[in-house]
Amino acid sequence: MNKREFIKNLTGASLGVAALACIPESFAISVTPVIGNQVSRSKRTFPNVPVVTHEGKVVHFYDDLIKNKIVMINFTYTNCDGICPGMIANLKQVYKEFGARMGKDIFMYSISLQPEHDTPAVLKAFTELHKIKSGWTFLTGSKANIELLREHLGYKNSDPGLDKDNSQHLGVVKFGIESLERWGMAPALGDPKYLAEYIRWMEPNGSRPVLSEMMG
Amino acid sequence: MFKKIIKATSFSQQEKIVERYMKEVNDIQAAGISRRELFKMGLTAGVGGLTTIGGGVFLPNLAQAASSSTSIISPPCNKPWTEPLPIPKTAVSVGNFTGPEADKGQCLEKQNLYNPGNGPIGDYEDFIEARADEHQRWDELGGLAACTKYELMAKEIDWNFYSLAEYPAFNSKVWTYVDMNSDSNGEFATGVLRLKAQYGSPVLMRMYNGLPKGDRDTQGFGINQCSPHLHNAHNPPESDGGPMRFFDSGKWWDYWYPNIRAGFASTHKTGTFRTDTANPKGLWCPGDWQETQSTLWFHDHRMDFTAQNVYKGMASFYTLFSKDINLDTDDETIGLRLPSGKYDIPLLFTDKVFDQTGQMFFDTFNIDGILGDQQTVNFKIKPYLTVDRRKYRFRFLDAGPSRYIELSLSNAAKFTRIANCGNLLPKAQIVSSIRLGVAERADVIIDFSTYKPGTVIYLENRLEQLNGKGTTGKILASSSKTQLLKFIVSSATVVDNSASLATLQTQVMVPMPDRTKNPIKIKRKFDFGTSNGAWNVNGKFFNPTIVSAYPIEGSQEEWTLTSPGGWSHPVHIHHEEFEVINRNGKAPAIDDLSRKDVVRIGDGAQGTAGTSSITFRMQFRDWIGDYPMHCHNVVHEDHAMMIRFKIVPPTDPNAGK
């Protein structure tokens, strides 16, 4: 047996009947070969997994929510009584900063850390309670898909103990202009005016820092 | 069953796994298994793209190498030591600017200039100056007439970090500073540039931003706005390159570097004299001569994007000489007689990850810190340097983004360390290894005269670091993995006019400045903490409108930094050098016994030990305005591990707050 045959046989062995049967349909997505261009980088960075909005709509994370948009992403859950209420209140201020642009070219996503509890109906009730308006979508999905998003978007705490504890979840907003592949992050409890400014500063024709406002 | 991922527990183990994995990849490629077959196996490796890994069970080593689904492994370097070390090229000053003349205030004239970043292939554009603030003390320090002028442009160049022999087609898109005068056509572009400056001769560096605009591919990271920070010159804020003072492609900024020693307008208004045997009456200079600096560097500092933009390549050297007082003269026949000219070589260490086409990869969603599996020296992986049989001065710089390094020589020879953090020491230290946190620097003398021609010595980094959070402090065994640069001793006989090694090891260089005449009136404490994964200082998140401290110009303060542990933070304070008073309540050890501008706190600060508290004294002299203090693990910095202080006159209502 030559080397090629050996490896081919190994492949066959690895892909035994049982293993083949276990490959889920969506598996193809995660093994898409990545080459050095934006499309492939985006596919690699943003899993295009199905998620469900608080309106009960099933959407694909990358294609429908991220691609060619300016976005703000955070993770939260409706039962959270730690930093989440403050975060939601603060992000509502950020929402106000952007005004009419929200839902037009800028979108905010809050992804549930307790998808098993936060059904679309629960999220819907939450958005009504907090008077969340269009352009800000709460998302849930299968536990596996939410975990995948959490991992890819850098919301896993490197301390495994802290990572298991939802109340210690990362209270940061990640923001970006997807078409330009510009991504930054800031504490979700930071000054809302500047959370909005950080995004505008990244825009080619956006505002720029006004130093006179920053001299204490 | 698809998530059977075995975490590697140590650097060396991880290396072995990667090695086995690469063998598997090579075997697969040699066996000619089709993409379709690979695809069915749950992985696609190598061919013209990133090595993407899914369904880890099929090839165990592959699964282990990818400790998470987002891991990437660079193409291996199988032909080490085939590329010469790139020597940073020295920028050449211009007699006059090609564009409008500079002035104290913003230049309001436009300059039509070719912007390589404009449009799909570059185009002419009307550049304007972005700077709005006037230069402080401009007229008093000679204004334009006193300036040596440089024209630099931040732009994208083609660069191969790997050996040309192994990967001839690799062509990384690097953003770097290019000297427009000597590099007009870009054919001599070196990745790392160097500016040589002299005390007493202010430099006016006109920096054009020619970074790619529009929808040009940026390889997934970086922003085309820049703020070159001259780390850690004693400069006014408008020329400091602070995080909020960034500007766009199509604009320029006149950075004015007065090259004058701290104290010149405050504690040492009448200047100071340095005496030596050649000048028994002393040579005079403005300010405190004991604040003389030597190895500085400039790098991008755009808020939230410092890590990405520096990783992209915007980092170069600024070596400041002190011929005016016959000290570090850039001439080995006079002054301290340090090895000079071609024997004075800056070395920039930075680690990177590459995709299979040789492009740099940066995970913009990483929050802990970025570690590269390929460590580079002056932007080359495992280069060699043929050295003459004489003394050299090497200027080490850890350019991060997150890795701590500990440098040593493979033959166990000791370094003669003459500077720490860019500052000449009171007297050389003879040390067998040197640890550097990100942005820390060390100047060393290595004497190759005693080695036989053909002798090979490796410069190594043996410090273990498993993730972006920081170093473990453990020293690894020497191996091909720890070797960064190969020295090959040549047979040529050369002149060495630098001082004898014995002199270099024993002569007095720059004694520590006398701080006793400036009493401490204010003490401050800054705790570098984290809550819900976001960095804070004293429990507060960074806010660009908040100024956290208002030191009075001319005063000295005592600051204590504390860290809860579990992390490593190299903390950098702009504006002046400081002196460490104690670490963990104890007298400082050798690494802290100098003027410094970066101090390591947290884990692995020294040895394997952590540091919970560090206290230093710092003066705030001569310039008015705002400067930041931040973690120089640039990933932490970009995630708001930063405060700002503002130096104010004693009459300011906030003075001392």
Coordinates of N, CA, C and O in Angstrom, one line a residue, chain B residues 339-474:
Chain B
P339 N 29.1 51.5 20.0 CA 29.1 51.0 18.6 C 28.1 51.8 17.7 O 27.0 51.9 18.1
S340 N 28.6 52.3 16.6 CA 27.7 53.2 15.9 C 27.7 52.9 14.4 O 28.4 52.0 13.9
G341 N 26.9 53.7 13.7 CA 26.8 53.5 12.2 C 26.1 52.1 11.9 O 25.1 51.8 12.5
K342 N 26.8 51.4 11.0 CA 26.2 50.1 10.7 C 26.3 49.0 11.8 O 25.7 48.0 11.7
Y343 N 26.9 49.4 12.9 CA 27.0 48.5 14.0 C 26.0 48.9 15.1 O 26.1 48.4 16.2
D344 N 25.1 49.7 14.8 CA 24.0 50.1 15.7 C 22.7 49.7 15.0 O 22.2 50.4 14.0
I345 N 22.1 48.6 15.4 CA 21.0 48.0 14.7 C 19.8 47.8 15.6 O 19.8 47.1 16.6
P346 N 18.7 48.5 15.2 CA 17.5 48.3 15.9 C 16.8 47.0 15.5 O 16.8 46.6 14.3
L347 N 16.2 46.3 16.5 CA 15.5 45.0 16.2 C 14.1 45.1 16.8 O 13.9 45.2 18.0
L348 N 13.2 44.9 15.9 CA 11.8 45.0 16.3 C 11.2 43.6 16.3 O 11.2 42.9 15.3
F349 N 10.7 43.2 17.4 CA 10.1 41.9 17.6 C 8.6 42.0 17.6 O 8.0 42.7 18.4
T350 N 7.9 41.2 16.7 CA 6.5 41.2 16.7 C 6.0 39.8 16.2 O 6.7 39.3 15.3
D351 N 5.0 39.3 16.8 CA 4.5 38.0 16.4 C 3.2 38.1 15.6 O 2.3 38.9 15.9
K352 N 3.0 37.2 14.6 CA 1.9 37.3 13.7 C 1.3 35.9 13.3 O 2.0 34.9 13.5
V353 N 0.1 36.0 12.8 CA -0.5 34.8 12.2 C -0.7 35.1 10.8 O -1.1 36.2 10.4
F354 N -0.4 34.1 9.9 CA -0.6 34.3 8.5 C -1.6 33.3 7.9 O -1.6 32.2 8.4
D355 N -2.3 33.7 6.9 CA -3.2 32.7 6.2 C -2.3 32.0 5.2 O -1.1 32.3 5.0
Q356 N -2.9 31.1 4.5 CA -2.1 30.3 3.6 C -1.6 31.0 2.3 O -0.8 30.5 1.6
T357 N -2.1 32.3 2.2 CA -1.6 33.0 1.0 C -0.5 34.0 1.5 O 0.0 34.9 0.8
G358 N -0.2 34.0 2.8 CA 0.9 34.8 3.3 C 0.3 36.2 3.9 O 1.1 37.0 4.3
Q359 N -1.0 36.4 3.8 CA -1.5 37.6 4.4 C -1.6 37.5 5.9 O -1.9 36.4 6.4
M360 N -1.4 38.6 6.6 CA -1.5 38.7 8.0 C -3.0 38.4 8.4 O -3.9 38.9 7.7
F361 N -3.2 37.7 9.4 CA -4.6 37.5 9.9 C -4.7 38.1 11.3 O -3.8 38.0 12.2
F362 N -5.8 38.8 11.6 CA -6.0 39.4 12.9 C -7.4 39.1 13.3 O -8.4 39.4 12.5
D363 N -7.6 38.5 14.5 CA -9.0 38.3 14.9 C -9.5 39.5 15.6 O -9.2 39.8 16.8
T364 N -10.4 40.2 14.9 CA -10.9 41.5 15.5 C -11.8 41.2 16.7 O -12.2 42.2 17.3
F365 N -12.2 40.0 16.9 CA -13.2 39.7 18.0 C -12.5 39.2 19.2 O -13.1 38.8 20.2
N366 N -11.2 39.1 19.2 CA -10.4 38.6 20.3 C -10.5 39.7 21.4 O -10.3 40.8 21.1
I367 N -10.6 39.2 22.6 CA -10.6 40.3 23.7 C -9.5 40.1 24.7 O -9.2 41.1 25.4
D368 N -8.8 39.0 24.7 CA -7.8 38.8 25.7 C -6.4 39.3 25.3 O -5.6 39.8 26.1
G369 N -6.1 39.3 24.0 CA -4.8 39.6 23.5 C -4.5 38.7 22.4 O -5.0 37.5 22.3
I370 N -3.7 39.1 21.4 CA -3.4 38.4 20.2 C -2.1 37.7 20.2 O -1.1 38.4 20.5
L371 N -2.0 36.4 20.1 CA -0.7 35.8 20.0 C -0.5 35.3 18.5 O -1.4 34.6 18.0
G372 N 0.7 35.5 18.0 CA 1.0 35.0 16.7 C 1.9 33.7 16.8 O 2.7 33.6 17.8
D373 N 1.7 32.8 15.9 CA 2.6 31.6 16.0 C 3.9 31.8 15.2 O 4.7 30.9 15.2
Q374 N 4.0 32.9 14.6 CA 5.3 33.2 13.9 C 5.8 34.5 14.5 O 5.2 35.6 14.4
Q375 N 7.0 34.4 15.1 CA 7.7 35.6 15.7 C 8.6 36.1 14.6 O 9.3 35.4 14.0
T376 N 8.6 37.4 14.4 CA 9.4 38.0 13.4 C 10.4 39.0 14.0 O 10.1 39.6 15.1
V377 N 11.5 39.2 13.3 CA 12.5 40.2 13.6 C 12.6 41.2 12.5 O 12.9 40.8 11.3
N378 N 12.3 42.5 12.7 CA 12.3 43.5 11.6 C 11.4 42.9 10.5 O 11.8 43.1 9.3
F379 N 10.3 42.3 10.8 CA 9.3 41.8 9.8 C 9.8 40.6 9.0 O 9.4 40.4 7.9
K380 N 10.7 39.9 9.5 CA 11.1 38.6 8.8 C 11.1 37.5 9.8 O 11.5 37.6 11.0
I381 N 10.6 36.3 9.4 CA 10.6 35.1 10.2 C 12.0 34.5 10.0 O 12.5 34.2 8.9
K382 N 12.6 34.3 11.2 CA 13.9 33.6 11.2 C 15.0 34.1 10.2 O 15.4 33.3 9.3
P383 N 15.3 35.3 10.3 CA 16.4 35.8 9.4 C 17.8 35.6 10.0 O 17.9 35.2 11.1
Y384 N 18.8 35.8 9.1 CA 20.2 35.7 9.7 C 20.9 37.0 9.5 O 20.5 37.9 8.7
L385 N 21.9 37.2 10.3 CA 22.7 38.4 10.2 C 24.2 38.0 10.2 O 24.6 37.4 11.2
T386 N 24.9 38.3 9.2 CA 26.3 38.0 9.2 C 27.0 39.2 9.9 O 26.9 40.3 9.5
V387 N 27.7 38.8 11.0 CA 28.3 39.9 11.8 C 29.8 39.9 11.7 O 30.4 38.9 11.6
D388 N 30.3 41.1 11.8 CA 31.8 41.3 11.8 C 32.3 40.9 13.2 O 31.6 41.0 14.2
R389 N 33.6 40.6 13.2 CA 34.2 40.2 14.6 C 34.5 41.5 15.3 O 35.7 41.9 15.4
R390 N 33.5 42.1 15.9 CA 33.6 43.3 16.7 C 32.4 43.5 17.5 O 31.5 42.6 17.6
K391 N 32.3 44.7 18.2 CA 31.1 45.0 19.0 C 30.0 45.6 18.2 O 30.2 46.3 17.3
Y392 N 28.8 45.2 18.6 CA 27.6 45.8 18.1 C 26.7 46.4 19.2 O 26.7 45.9 20.3
R393 N 25.9 47.3 18.8 CA 24.8 47.8 19.6 C 23.5 47.4 19.0 O 23.2 47.7 17.9
F394 N 22.7 46.6 19.7 CA 21.4 46.2 19.2 C 20.4 46.9 20.1 O 20.5 47.0 21.3
R395 N 19.3 47.4 19.5 CA 18.2 48.0 20.2 C 17.0 47.1 20.1 O 16.4 47.1 19.0
F396 N 16.7 46.4 21.2 CA 15.6 45.5 21.2 C 14.3 46.3 21.4 O 14.2 47.1 22.3
L397 N 13.2 45.9 20.7 CA 11.9 46.5 21.0 C 10.9 45.4 20.9 O 10.8 44.7 19.9
D398 N 10.1 45.2 21.9 CA 9.0 44.3 21.9 C 7.8 45.1 21.3 O 7.2 45.9 22.0
A399 N 7.4 44.8 20.1 CA 6.3 45.6 19.4 C 5.0 44.9 19.5 O 4.0 45.3 18.9
G400 N 4.9 43.8 20.3 CA 3.6 43.2 20.6 C 3.1 42.4 19.4 O 3.8 41.9 18.6
P401 N 1.7 42.3 19.4 CA 0.7 43.1 20.1 C 0.6 42.7 21.6 O 0.2 43.6 22.4
S402 N 0.8 41.4 21.9 CA 0.5 41.0 23.3 C 1.5 40.2 23.9 O 1.4 39.9 25.1
R403 N 2.5 39.8 23.2 CA 3.5 38.8 23.7 C 4.6 39.5 24.5 O 5.2 40.5 24.1
Y404 N 4.9 38.9 25.7 CA 6.1 39.2 26.5 C 7.2 38.3 25.9 O 7.0 37.2 25.5
I405 N 8.4 38.9 25.9 CA 9.5 38.1 25.4 C 10.7 38.1 26.4 O 10.7 39.1 27.2
E406 N 11.5 37.1 26.4 CA 12.7 37.1 27.2 C 13.8 36.7 26.3 O 13.9 35.5 25.9
L407 N 14.7 37.6 26.0 CA 15.8 37.4 25.0 C 17.0 36.9 25.7 O 17.4 37.3 26.8
S408 N 17.7 35.9 25.0 CA 18.9 35.4 25.5 C 19.7 34.9 24.3 O 19.2 34.8 23.2
L409 N 21.0 34.6 24.5 CA 21.8 34.1 23.4 C 22.0 32.6 23.6 O 22.2 32.1 24.7
S410 N 22.0 31.8 22.5 CA 22.1 30.4 22.5 C 23.4 29.8 23.1 O 23.4 28.7 23.6
N411 N 24.4 30.6 23.1 CA 25.7 30.2 23.7 C 25.9 30.6 25.1 O 26.9 30.5 25.7
A412 N 24.8 31.1 25.7 CA 24.7 31.5 27.1 C 25.6 32.7 27.4 O 25.8 33.0 28.6
A413 N 26.1 33.3 26.4 CA 26.9 34.6 26.6 C 26.0 35.6 27.2 O 24.8 35.6 27.0
K414 N 26.6 36.6 27.9 CA 25.8 37.6 28.6 C 25.7 38.9 27.7 O 26.6 39.1 26.9
F415 N 24.6 39.6 27.9 CA 24.5 40.9 27.2 C 25.1 41.9 28.1 O 25.0 41.8 29.4
T416 N 25.7 42.9 27.5 CA 26.0 44.2 28.2 C 24.9 45.1 27.9 O 24.8 45.7 26.9
R417 N 24.0 45.3 28.9 CA 22.8 46.1 28.7 C 23.1 47.5 29.1 O 23.4 47.8 30.2
I418 N 22.9 48.4 28.1 CA 23.3 49.8 28.4 C 22.0 50.7 28.5 O 22.2 51.8 29.0
A419 N 20.9 50.2 28.1 CA 19.7 51.1 28.2 C 18.5 50.2 28.5 O 18.4 49.1 28.0
N420 N 17.5 50.8 29.2 CA 16.3 50.2 29.5 C 15.2 51.2 29.2 O 15.3 52.4 29.5
C421 N 14.1 50.7 28.5 CA 13.1 51.6 28.0 C 13.6 52.8 27.3 O 13.1 53.9 27.4
G422 N 14.7 52.6 26.5 CA 15.2 53.7 25.7 C 16.1 54.7 26.5 O 16.6 55.6 25.9
N423 N 16.3 54.4 27.7 CA 17.1 55.3 28.6 C 18.4 54.7 28.9 O 18.5 53.6 29.5
L424 N 19.5 55.5 28.7 CA 20.8 55.0 29.1 C 20.9 54.8 30.6 O 20.4 55.6 31.3
L425 N 21.4 53.7 31.0 CA 21.5 53.3 32.4 C 22.6 54.1 33.1 O 23.5 54.6 32.5
P426 N 22.5 54.2 34.4 CA 23.7 54.8 35.2 C 25.0 54.1 34.8 O 26.0 54.7 34.6
K427 N 24.9 52.8 34.8 CA 26.0 51.9 34.5 C 25.5 50.7 33.8 O 24.4 50.2 34.1
A428 N 26.2 50.1 32.9 CA 25.8 48.9 32.2 C 25.4 47.8 33.2 O 26.1 47.6 34.2
Q429 N 24.5 46.9 32.8 CA 24.2 45.7 33.5 C 24.6 44.5 32.7 O 24.4 44.5 31.5
I430 N 25.3 43.6 33.4 CA 25.7 42.4 32.7 C 24.7 41.3 33.0 O 24.6 40.8 34.1
V431 N 23.9 40.9 32.0 CA 22.8 40.0 32.3 C 22.7 38.9 31.2 O 23.1 39.1 30.1
S432 N 22.2 37.8 31.7 CA 22.1 36.6 30.7 C 20.8 36.6 30.0 O 20.7 35.9 28.9
S433 N 19.8 37.3 30.4 CA 18.6 37.4 29.6 C 17.9 38.7 30.0 O 18.1 39.3 31.0
I434 N 17.0 39.1 29.1 CA 16.3 40.3 29.2 C 14.8 40.1 28.9 O 14.4 39.7 27.8
R435 N 14.0 40.4 29.9 CA 12.5 40.3 29.7 C 11.9 41.6 29.2 O 12.3 42.7 29.8
L436 N 11.1 41.6 28.2 CA 10.4 42.8 27.8 C 8.9 42.6 27.7 O 8.5 41.6 27.1
G437 N 8.2 43.5 28.2 CA 6.7 43.5 28.0 C 6.5 44.3 26.7 O 7.5 45.0 26.2
V438 N 5.3 44.4 26.2 CA 5.0 45.1 25.0 C 5.4 46.6 25.1 O 5.1 47.2 26.1
A439 N 6.2 47.1 24.2 CA 6.6 48.5 24.1 C 7.9 48.7 24.9 O 8.5 49.8 24.8
E440 N 8.3 47.7 25.7 CA 9.6 47.9 26.4 C 10.8 47.8 25.4 O 10.7 47.0 24.5
R441 N 11.8 48.5 25.7 CA 13.0 48.4 24.9 C 14.3 48.1 25.8 O 14.3 48.4 27.0
A442 N 15.3 47.5 25.1 CA 16.6 47.3 25.8 C 17.7 47.5 24.8 O 17.6 47.0 23.7
D443 N 18.7 48.3 25.1 CA 19.8 48.4 24.2 C 20.9 47.5 24.8 O 21.2 47.6 26.0
V444 N 21.6 46.7 24.0 CA 22.6 45.9 24.5 C 23.9 46.0 23.6 O 23.8 46.3 22.4
I445 N 25.0 45.6 24.2 CA 26.2 45.5 23.4 C 26.5 44.0 23.3 O 26.5 43.3 24.4
I446 N 26.8 43.5 22.1 CA 27.3 42.1 22.0 C 28.6 42.2 21.3 O 28.8 42.9 20.3
D447 N 29.6 41.5 21.9 CA 31.0 41.5 21.3 C 31.2 40.2 20.6 O 31.3 39.2 21.2
F448 N 31.3 40.3 19.3 CA 31.6 39.1 18.5 C 33.1 38.8 18.2 O 33.5 37.9 17.5
S449 N 33.9 39.7 18.8 CA 35.4 39.7 18.4 C 36.0 38.4 18.9 O 37.1 38.0 18.4
T450 N 35.5 37.8 20.0 CA 36.2 36.7 20.6 C 35.8 35.4 19.9 O 36.3 34.3 20.3
Y451 N 34.8 35.4 19.0 CA 34.4 34.2 18.4 C 35.1 33.9 17.1 O 35.5 34.8 16.3
K452 N 35.3 32.6 16.8 CA 36.0 32.2 15.6 C 35.1 32.5 14.4 O 33.9 32.3 14.5
P453 N 35.7 32.8 13.3 CA 34.9 32.9 12.0 C 34.0 31.7 11.8 O 34.5 30.6 12.0
G454 N 32.8 31.9 11.4 CA 31.9 30.8 11.2 C 31.0 30.4 12.4 O 30.1 29.6 12.3
T455 N 31.4 31.0 13.5 CA 30.6 30.6 14.7 C 29.1 31.1 14.5 O 28.8 32.1 13.9
V456 N 28.2 30.2 15.0 CA 26.8 30.5 14.9 C 26.2 30.7 16.3 O 26.4 29.9 17.2
I457 N 25.5 31.8 16.5 CA 24.8 32.1 17.7 C 23.4 32.5 17.4 O 23.2 33.3 16.5
Y458 N 22.5 32.0 18.2 CA 21.1 32.4 18.0 C 20.6 33.3 19.1 O 20.9 33.2 20.2
L459 N 19.8 34.3 18.6 CA 19.1 35.2 19.6 C 17.8 34.5 19.8 O 17.1 34.2 18.8
E460 N 17.4 34.2 21.1 CA 16.3 33.4 21.3 C 15.3 34.1 22.2 O 15.6 35.0 23.0
N461 N 14.0 33.7 22.1 CA 13.0 34.1 23.1 C 12.5 32.8 23.7 O 11.8 32.0 23.1
R462 N 12.8 32.6 24.9 CA 12.5 31.4 25.6 C 11.3 31.5 26.6 O 11.1 30.6 27.4
L463 N 10.7 32.7 26.6 CA 9.6 32.9 27.5 C 8.3 32.2 27.1 O 7.9 32.4 25.9
E464 N 7.7 31.5 28.0 CA 6.5 30.8 27.6 C 5.3 31.8 27.7 O 5.1 32.5 28.7
Q465 N 4.5 31.7 26.7 CA 3.2 32.5 26.7 C 2.2 31.6 26.0 O 2.3 31.3 24.8
L466 N 1.1 31.3 26.6 CA 0.1 30.4 26.1 C -1.1 31.0 25.5 O -1.8 30.5 24.7
N467 N -1.3 32.3 25.9 CA -2.5 33.0 25.4 C -2.2 34.5 25.5 O -1.2 34.9 26.0
G468 N -3.2 35.3 25.0 CA -3.0 36.7 24.9 C -3.0 37.4 26.3 O -2.7 38.6 26.4
K469 N -3.5 36.6 27.3 CA -3.6 37.3 28.6 C -2.3 37.7 29.3 O -2.2 38.6 30.1
G470 N -1.2 36.9 28.9 CA 0.1 37.2 29.4 C 1.0 36.0 29.5 O 0.6 34.9 29.2
T471 N 2.2 36.3 30.1 CA 3.1 35.2 30.1 C 3.0 34.4 31.4 O 2.4 34.8 32.4
T472 N 3.4 33.1 31.3 CA 3.4 32.3 32.5 C 4.7 32.6 33.3 O 4.8 32.2 34.5
G473 N 5.7 33.2 32.7 CA 6.9 33.4 33.4 C 7.9 32.3 33.3 O 9.0 32.3 33.7
K474 N 7.4 31.1 32.7 CA 8.3 29.9 32.6 C 9.3 30.1 31.5 O 8.9 30.6 30.4

